[in-house]
mmCIF file of C-alpha atoms in Angstrom:
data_model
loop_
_atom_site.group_PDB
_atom_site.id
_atom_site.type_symbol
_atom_site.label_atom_id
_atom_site.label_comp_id
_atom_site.label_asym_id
_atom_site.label_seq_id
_atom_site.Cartn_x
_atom_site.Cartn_y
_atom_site.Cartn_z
ATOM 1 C CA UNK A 208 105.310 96.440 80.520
ATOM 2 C CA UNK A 209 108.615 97.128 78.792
ATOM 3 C CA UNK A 210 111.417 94.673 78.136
ATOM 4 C CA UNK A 211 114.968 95.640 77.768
ATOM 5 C CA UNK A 212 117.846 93.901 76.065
ATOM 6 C CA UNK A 213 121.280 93.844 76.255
ATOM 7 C CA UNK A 214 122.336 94.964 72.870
ATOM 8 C CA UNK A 215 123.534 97.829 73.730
ATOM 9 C CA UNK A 216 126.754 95.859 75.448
ATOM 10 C CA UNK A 217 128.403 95.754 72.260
ATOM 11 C CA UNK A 218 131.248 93.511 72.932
ATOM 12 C CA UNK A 219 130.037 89.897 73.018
ATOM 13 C CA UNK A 220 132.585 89.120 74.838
ATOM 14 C CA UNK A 221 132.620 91.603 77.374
ATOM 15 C CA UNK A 222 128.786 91.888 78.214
ATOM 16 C CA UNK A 223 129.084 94.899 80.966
ATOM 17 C CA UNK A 224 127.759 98.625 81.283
ATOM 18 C CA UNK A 225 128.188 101.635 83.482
ATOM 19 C CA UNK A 226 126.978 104.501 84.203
ATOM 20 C CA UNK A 227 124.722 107.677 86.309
ATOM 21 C CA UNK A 228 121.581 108.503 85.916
ATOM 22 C CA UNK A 229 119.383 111.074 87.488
ATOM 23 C CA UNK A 230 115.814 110.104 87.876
ATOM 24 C CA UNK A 231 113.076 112.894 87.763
ATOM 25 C CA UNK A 232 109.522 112.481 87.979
ATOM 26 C CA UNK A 233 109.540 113.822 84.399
ATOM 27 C CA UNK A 234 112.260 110.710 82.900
ATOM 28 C CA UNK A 235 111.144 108.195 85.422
ATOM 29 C CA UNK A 236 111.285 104.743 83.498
ATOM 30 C CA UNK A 237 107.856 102.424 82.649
ATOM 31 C CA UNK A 238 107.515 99.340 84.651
ATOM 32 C CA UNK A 239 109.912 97.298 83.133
ATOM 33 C CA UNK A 240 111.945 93.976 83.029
ATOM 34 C CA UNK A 241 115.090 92.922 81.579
ATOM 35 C CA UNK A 242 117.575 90.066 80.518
ATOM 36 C CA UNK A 243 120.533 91.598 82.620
ATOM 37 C CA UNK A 244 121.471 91.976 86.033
ATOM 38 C CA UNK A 245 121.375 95.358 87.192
ATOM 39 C CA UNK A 246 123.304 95.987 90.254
ATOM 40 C CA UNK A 247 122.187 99.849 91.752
ATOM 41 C CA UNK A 248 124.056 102.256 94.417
ATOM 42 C CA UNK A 249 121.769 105.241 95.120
ATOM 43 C CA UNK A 250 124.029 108.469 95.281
ATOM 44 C CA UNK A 251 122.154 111.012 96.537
ATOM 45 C CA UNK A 252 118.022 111.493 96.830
ATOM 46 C CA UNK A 253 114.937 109.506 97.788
ATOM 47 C CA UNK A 254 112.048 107.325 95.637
ATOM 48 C CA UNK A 255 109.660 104.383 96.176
ATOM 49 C CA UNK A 256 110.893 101.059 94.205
ATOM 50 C CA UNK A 257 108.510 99.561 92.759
ATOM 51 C CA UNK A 258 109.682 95.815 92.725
ATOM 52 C CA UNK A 259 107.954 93.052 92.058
ATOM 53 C CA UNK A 260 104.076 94.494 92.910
ATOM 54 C CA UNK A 261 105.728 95.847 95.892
ATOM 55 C CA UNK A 262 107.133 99.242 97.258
ATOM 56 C CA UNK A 263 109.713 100.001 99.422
ATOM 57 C CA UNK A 264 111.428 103.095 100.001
ATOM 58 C CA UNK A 265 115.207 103.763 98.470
ATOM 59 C CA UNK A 266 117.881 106.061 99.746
ATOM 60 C CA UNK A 267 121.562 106.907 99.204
ATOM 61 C CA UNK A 268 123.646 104.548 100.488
ATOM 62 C CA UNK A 269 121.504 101.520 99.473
ATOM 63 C CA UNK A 270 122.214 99.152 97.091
ATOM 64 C CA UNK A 271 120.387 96.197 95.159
ATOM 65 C CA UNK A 272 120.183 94.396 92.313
ATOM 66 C CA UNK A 273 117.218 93.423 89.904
ATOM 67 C CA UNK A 274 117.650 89.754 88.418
ATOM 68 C CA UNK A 275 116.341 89.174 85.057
ATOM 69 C CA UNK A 276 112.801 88.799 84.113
ATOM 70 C CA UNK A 277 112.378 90.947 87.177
ATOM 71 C CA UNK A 278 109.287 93.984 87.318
ATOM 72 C CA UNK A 279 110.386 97.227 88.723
ATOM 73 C CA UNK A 280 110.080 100.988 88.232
ATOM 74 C CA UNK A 281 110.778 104.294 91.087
ATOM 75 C CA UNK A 282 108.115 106.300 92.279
ATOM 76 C CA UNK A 283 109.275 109.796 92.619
ATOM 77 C CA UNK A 284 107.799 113.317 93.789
ATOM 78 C CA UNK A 285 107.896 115.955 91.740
ATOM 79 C CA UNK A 286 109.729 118.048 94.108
ATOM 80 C CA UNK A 287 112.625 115.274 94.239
ATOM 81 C CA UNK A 288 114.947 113.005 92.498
ATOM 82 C CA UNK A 289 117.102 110.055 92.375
ATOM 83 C CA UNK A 290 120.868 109.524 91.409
ATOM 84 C CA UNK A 291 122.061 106.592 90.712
ATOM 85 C CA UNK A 292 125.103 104.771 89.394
ATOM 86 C CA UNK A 293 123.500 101.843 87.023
ATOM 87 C CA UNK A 294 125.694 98.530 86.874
ATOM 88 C CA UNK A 295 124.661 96.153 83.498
ATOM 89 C CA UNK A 296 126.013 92.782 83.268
ATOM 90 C CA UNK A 297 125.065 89.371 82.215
ATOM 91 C CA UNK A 298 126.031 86.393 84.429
ATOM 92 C CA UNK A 299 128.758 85.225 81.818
ATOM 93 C CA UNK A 300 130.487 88.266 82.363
ATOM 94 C CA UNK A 301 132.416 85.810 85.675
ATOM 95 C CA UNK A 302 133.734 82.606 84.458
ATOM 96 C CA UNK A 303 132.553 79.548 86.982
ATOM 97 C CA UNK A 304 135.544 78.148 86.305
ATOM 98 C CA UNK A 305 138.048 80.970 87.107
ATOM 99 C CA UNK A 306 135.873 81.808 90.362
ATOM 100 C CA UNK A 307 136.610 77.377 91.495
ATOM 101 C CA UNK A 308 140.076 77.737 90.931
ATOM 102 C CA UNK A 309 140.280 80.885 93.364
ATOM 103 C CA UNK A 310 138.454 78.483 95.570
ATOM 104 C CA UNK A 311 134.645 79.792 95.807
ATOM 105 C CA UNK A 312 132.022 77.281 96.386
ATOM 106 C CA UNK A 313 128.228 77.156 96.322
ATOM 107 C CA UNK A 314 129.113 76.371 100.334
ATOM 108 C CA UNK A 315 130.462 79.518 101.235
ATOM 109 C CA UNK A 316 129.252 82.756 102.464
ATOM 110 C CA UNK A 317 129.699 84.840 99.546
ATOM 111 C CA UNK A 318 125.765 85.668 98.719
ATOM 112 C CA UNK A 319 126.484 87.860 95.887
ATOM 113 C CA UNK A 320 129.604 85.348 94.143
ATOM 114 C CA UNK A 321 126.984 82.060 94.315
ATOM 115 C CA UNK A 322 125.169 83.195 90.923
ATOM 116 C CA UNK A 323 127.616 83.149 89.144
ATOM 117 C CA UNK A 324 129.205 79.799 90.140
ATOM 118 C CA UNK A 325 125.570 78.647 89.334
ATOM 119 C CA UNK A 326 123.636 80.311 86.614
ATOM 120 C CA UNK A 327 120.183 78.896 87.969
ATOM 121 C CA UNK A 328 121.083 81.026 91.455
ATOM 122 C CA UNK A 329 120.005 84.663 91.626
ATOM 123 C CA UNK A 330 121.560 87.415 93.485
ATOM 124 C CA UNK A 331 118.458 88.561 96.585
ATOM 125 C CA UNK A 332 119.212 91.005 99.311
ATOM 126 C CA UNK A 333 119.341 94.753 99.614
ATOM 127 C CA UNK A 334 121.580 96.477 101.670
ATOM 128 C CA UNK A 335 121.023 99.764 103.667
ATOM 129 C CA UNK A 336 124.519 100.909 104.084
ATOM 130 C CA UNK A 337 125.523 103.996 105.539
ATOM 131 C CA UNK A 338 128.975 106.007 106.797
ATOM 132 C CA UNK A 339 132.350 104.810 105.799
ATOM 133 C CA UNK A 340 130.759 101.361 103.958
ATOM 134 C CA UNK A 341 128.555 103.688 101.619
ATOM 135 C CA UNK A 342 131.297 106.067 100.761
ATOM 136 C CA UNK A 343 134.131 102.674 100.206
ATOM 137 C CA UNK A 344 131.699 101.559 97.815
ATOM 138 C CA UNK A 345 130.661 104.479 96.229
ATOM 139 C CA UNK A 346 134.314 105.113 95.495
ATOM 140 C CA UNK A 347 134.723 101.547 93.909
ATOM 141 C CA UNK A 348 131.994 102.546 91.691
ATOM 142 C CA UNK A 349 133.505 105.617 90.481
ATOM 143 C CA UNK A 350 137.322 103.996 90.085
ATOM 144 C CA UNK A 351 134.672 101.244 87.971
ATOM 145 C CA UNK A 352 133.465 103.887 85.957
ATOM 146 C CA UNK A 353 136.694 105.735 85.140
ATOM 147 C CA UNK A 354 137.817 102.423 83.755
ATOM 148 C CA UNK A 355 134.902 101.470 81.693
ATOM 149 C CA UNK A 356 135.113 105.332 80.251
ATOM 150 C CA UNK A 357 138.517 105.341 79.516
ATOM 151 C CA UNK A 358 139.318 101.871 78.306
ATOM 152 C CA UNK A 359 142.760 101.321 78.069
ATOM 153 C CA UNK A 360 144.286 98.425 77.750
ATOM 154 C CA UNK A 361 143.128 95.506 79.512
ATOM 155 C CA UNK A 362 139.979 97.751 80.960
ATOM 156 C CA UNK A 363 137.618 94.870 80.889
ATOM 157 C CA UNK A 364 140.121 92.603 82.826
ATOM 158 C CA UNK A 365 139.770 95.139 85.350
ATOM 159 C CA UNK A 366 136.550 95.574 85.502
ATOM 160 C CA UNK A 367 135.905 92.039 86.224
ATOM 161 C CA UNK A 368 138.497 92.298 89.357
ATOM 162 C CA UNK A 369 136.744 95.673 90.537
ATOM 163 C CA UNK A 370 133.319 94.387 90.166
ATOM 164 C CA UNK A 371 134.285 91.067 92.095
ATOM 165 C CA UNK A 372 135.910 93.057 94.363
ATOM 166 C CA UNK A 373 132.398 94.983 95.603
ATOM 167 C CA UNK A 374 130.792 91.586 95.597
ATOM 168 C CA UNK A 375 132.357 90.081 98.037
ATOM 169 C CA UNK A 376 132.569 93.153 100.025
ATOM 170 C CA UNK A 377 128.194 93.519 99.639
ATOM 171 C CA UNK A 378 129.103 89.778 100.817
ATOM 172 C CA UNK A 379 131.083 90.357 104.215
ATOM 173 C CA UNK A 380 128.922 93.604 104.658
ATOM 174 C CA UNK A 381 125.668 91.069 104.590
ATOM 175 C CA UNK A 382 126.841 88.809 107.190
ATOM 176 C CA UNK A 383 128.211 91.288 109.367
ATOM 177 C CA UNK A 384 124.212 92.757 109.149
ATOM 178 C CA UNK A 385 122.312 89.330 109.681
ATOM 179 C CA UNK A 386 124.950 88.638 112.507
ATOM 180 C CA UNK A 387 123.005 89.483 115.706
ATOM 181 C CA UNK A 388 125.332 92.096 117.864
ATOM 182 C CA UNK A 389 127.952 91.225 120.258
ATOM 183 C CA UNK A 390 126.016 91.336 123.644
ATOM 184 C CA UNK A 391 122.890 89.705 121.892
ATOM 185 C CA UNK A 392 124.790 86.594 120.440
ATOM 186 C CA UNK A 393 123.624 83.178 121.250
ATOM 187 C CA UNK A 394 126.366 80.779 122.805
ATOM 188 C CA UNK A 395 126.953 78.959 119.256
ATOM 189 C CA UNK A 396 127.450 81.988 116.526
ATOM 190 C CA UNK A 397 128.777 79.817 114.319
ATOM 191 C CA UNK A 398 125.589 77.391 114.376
ATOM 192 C CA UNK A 399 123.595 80.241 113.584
ATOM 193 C CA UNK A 400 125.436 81.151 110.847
ATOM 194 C CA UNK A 401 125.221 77.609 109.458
ATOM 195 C CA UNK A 402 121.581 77.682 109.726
ATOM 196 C CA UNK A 403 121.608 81.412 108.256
ATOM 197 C CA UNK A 404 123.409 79.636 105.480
ATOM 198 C CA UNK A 405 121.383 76.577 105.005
ATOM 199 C CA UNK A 406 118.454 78.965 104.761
ATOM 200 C CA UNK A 407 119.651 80.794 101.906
ATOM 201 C CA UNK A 408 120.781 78.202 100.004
ATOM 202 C CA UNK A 409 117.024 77.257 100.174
ATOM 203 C CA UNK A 410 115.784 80.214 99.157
ATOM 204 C CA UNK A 411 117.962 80.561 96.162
ATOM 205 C CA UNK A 412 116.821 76.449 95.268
ATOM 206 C CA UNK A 413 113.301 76.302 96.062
ATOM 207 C CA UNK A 414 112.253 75.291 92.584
ATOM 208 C CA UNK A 415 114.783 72.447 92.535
ATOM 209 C CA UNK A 416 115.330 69.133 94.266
ATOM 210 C CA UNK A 417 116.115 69.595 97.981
ATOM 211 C CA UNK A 418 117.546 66.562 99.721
ATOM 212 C CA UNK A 419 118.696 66.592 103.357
ATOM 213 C CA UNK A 420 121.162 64.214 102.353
ATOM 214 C CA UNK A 421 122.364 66.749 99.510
ATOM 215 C CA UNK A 422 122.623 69.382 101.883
ATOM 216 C CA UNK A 423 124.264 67.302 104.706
ATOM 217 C CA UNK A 424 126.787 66.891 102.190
ATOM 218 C CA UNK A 425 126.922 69.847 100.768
ATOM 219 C CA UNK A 426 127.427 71.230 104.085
ATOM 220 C CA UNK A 427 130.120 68.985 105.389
ATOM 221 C CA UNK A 428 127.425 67.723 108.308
ATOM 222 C CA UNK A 429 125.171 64.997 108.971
ATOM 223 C CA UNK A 430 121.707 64.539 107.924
ATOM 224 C CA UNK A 431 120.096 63.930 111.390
ATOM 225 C CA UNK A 432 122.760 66.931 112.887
ATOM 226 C CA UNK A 433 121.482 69.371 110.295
ATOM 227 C CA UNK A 434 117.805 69.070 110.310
ATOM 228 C CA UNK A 435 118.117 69.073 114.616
ATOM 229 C CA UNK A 436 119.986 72.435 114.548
ATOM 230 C CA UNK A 437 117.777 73.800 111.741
ATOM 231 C CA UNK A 438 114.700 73.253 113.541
ATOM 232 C CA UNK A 439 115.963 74.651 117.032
ATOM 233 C CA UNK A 440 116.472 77.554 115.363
ATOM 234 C CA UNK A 441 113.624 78.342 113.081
ATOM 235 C CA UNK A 442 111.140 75.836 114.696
ATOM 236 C CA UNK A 443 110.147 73.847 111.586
ATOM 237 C CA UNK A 444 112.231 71.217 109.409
ATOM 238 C CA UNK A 445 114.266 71.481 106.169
ATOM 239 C CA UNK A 446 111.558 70.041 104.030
ATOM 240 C CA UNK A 447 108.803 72.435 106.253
ATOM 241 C CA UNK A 448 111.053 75.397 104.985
ATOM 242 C CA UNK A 449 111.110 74.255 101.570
ATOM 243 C CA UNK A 450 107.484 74.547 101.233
ATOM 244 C CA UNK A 451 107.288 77.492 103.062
ATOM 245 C CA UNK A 452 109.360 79.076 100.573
ATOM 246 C CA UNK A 453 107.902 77.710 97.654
ATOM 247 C CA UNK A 454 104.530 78.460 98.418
ATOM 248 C CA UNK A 455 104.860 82.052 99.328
ATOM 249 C CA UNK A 456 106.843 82.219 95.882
ATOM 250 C CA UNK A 457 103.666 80.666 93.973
ATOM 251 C CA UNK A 458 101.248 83.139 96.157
ATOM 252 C CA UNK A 459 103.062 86.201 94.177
ATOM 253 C CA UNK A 460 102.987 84.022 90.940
ATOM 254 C CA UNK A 461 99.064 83.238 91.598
ATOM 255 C CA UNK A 462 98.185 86.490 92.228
ATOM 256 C CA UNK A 463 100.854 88.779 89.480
ATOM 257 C CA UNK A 464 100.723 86.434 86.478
ATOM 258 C CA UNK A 465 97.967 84.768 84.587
ATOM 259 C CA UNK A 466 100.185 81.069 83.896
ATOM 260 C CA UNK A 467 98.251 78.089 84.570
ATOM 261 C CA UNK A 468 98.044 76.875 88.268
ATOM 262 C CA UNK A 469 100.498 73.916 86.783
ATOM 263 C CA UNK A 470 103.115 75.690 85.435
ATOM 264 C CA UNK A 471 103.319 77.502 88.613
ATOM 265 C CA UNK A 472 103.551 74.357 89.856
ATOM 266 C CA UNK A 473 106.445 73.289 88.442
ATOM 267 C CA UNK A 474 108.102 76.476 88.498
ATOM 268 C CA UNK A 475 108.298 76.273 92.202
ATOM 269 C CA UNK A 476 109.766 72.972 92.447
ATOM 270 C CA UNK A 477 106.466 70.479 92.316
ATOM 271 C CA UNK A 478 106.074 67.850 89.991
ATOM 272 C CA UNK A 479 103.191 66.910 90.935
ATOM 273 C CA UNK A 480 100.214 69.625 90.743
ATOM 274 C CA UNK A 481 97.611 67.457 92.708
ATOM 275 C CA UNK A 482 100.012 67.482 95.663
ATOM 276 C CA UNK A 483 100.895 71.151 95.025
ATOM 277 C CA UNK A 484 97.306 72.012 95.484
ATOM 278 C CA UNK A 485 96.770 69.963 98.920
ATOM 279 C CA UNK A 486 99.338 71.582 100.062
ATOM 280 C CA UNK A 487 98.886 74.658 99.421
ATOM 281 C CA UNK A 488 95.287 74.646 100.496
ATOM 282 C CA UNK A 489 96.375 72.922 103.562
ATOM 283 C CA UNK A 490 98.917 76.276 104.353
ATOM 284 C CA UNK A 491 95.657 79.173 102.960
ATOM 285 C CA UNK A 492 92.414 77.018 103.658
ATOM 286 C CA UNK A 493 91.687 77.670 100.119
ATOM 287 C CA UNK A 494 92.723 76.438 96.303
ATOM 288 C CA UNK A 495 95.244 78.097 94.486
ATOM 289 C CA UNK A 496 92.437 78.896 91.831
ATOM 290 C CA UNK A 497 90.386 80.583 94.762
ATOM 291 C CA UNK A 498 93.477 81.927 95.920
ATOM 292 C CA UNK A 499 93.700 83.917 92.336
ATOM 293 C CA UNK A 500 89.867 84.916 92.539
ATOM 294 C CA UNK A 501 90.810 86.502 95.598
ATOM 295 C CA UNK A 502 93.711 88.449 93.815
ATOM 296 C CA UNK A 503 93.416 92.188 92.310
ATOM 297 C CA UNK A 504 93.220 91.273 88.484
ATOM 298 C CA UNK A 505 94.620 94.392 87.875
ATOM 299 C CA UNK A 506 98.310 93.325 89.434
ATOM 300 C CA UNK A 507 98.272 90.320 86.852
ATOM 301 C CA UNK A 508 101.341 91.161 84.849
ATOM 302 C CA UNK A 509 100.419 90.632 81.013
ATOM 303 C CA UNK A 510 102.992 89.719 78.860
#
């Protein structure tokens, strides 16, 4: 597996890229990893992603983005190919600060703003858009890239606006998509969207320390209120999703790397291995070690 840096950003302070690329089965890239975010629209053909020792198939008008350290590569026919406009940044590229002043929070509903007001966060979701919404962002792409090209004055001050700018749109487009439709609504949208909230939040702090008193606050709710509304909609508690997400995060880590069951542990939020193991035997009715055993060896990512 291949790693790829960011040197190529050459200003330090300005640590952004953009560009196209055409992928062929001939100039297909290795399984690889990297220490930038890449954020990806898909202009025009068809491949299989590769992500994470999982496929799923990629179109134009999608868009995702691969967080450092994470594994991907396309799979692609030889009768096809894949544009793709290729957006390289590092988190420090958005000042924290600057986005708290314009008055983001952790709290909000901006999915693809929270990693950068919190450098532990990483951006998750990808979006299947289509019509109008694929061609608005496409276009902010391409006014992106004529800026980055051209680089007049103040081009990186731009830059920073435009790519903001698609972020929070990605943002409003991902609500409006987890948002059941109209006629299918529940009587309490708004709780829903709470709990839709609460959830991610979750999944983007599984390896730290989840309180339901931190997220009561957090939320601007009460303990015993949150956990109630949270379980009538998913059917299990706060600290039940917790280990629900933690677990099936230290399933892919058992079975694609070879780190010690304990520092899998840890990296999903346990402190304490002996209790990570009951529990996760409790969940698979077998050890994590077993668990591994069971594994294809030949997914174990070497590095």
């Amino acid at each position: 597996m291949k790693i790829f840096y960011s040197e190529f950003m050459k200003e330090k302070n300005f640590p952004f890229c953009i560009n196209r690329k055409i992928h062929t089965q001939e100039n297909v890239p290795p399984l690889h990893a990297h220490n930038f975010i890449e954020l990806v629209f898909v202009v025009k053909g068809e491949a299989d992603h590769i992500f994470e020792g999982e496929s799923y198939t990629v179109c134009a008008g999608d868009v995702f983005i691969i967080n450092p350290g994470e594994v991907h590569t396309y799979k692609i026919t030889s009768s096809a190919s894949l544009e793709i406009v290729n957006c390289l940044f590092l988190s420090t590229l958005i000042d924290d600060i600057w986005l708290r002043e314009l008055g983001f929070s952790e709290a909000m509903d901006y999915f693809y703003i929270h990693p950068f007001l919190n450098k532990k966060e990483r951006f998750y979701h990808c979006l299947n858009l289509r019509g109008e919404e694929a061609e608005d962002i496409y276009a902010q792409f391409k006014r992106m890239i004529d800026e980055y090209e051209e680089k007049k004055k103040g081009y990186s001050t731009v830059i920073r606006f435009q790519l903001m700018q698609i972020l929070i749109q990605l943002s409003r487009i991902y609500r409006r998509q987890v948002e059941p439709p109209a006629k299918k609504r529940e009587p309490n949208p708004e709780r829903k969207m709470l709990v839709q909230r609460i959830w991610g939040y979750l999944e983007r702090h599984y390896d730290q320390k989840v309180t339901l008193s931190g997220l009561a606050e957090l939320f601007n709710i009460s303990s015993r209120h949150l956990n109630r509304i949270f379980k009538e909609a998913t059917g299990q508690t706060v600290i039940e999703a917790v280990h629900q997400i933690r677990i099936k995060r230290a399933r892919y880590l058992l079975s694609q790397t070879s780190e010690k069951i304990i520092w899998i542990a840890m990296e999903v939020g346990y402190e304490d291995p002996a209790f990570f193991t009951r529990l996760f035997s409790r969940q698979l009715g077998c050890s994590p070690g077993k668990y591994r055993k069971l594994s294809d060896p030949e997914a174990f990512i070497k590095h």
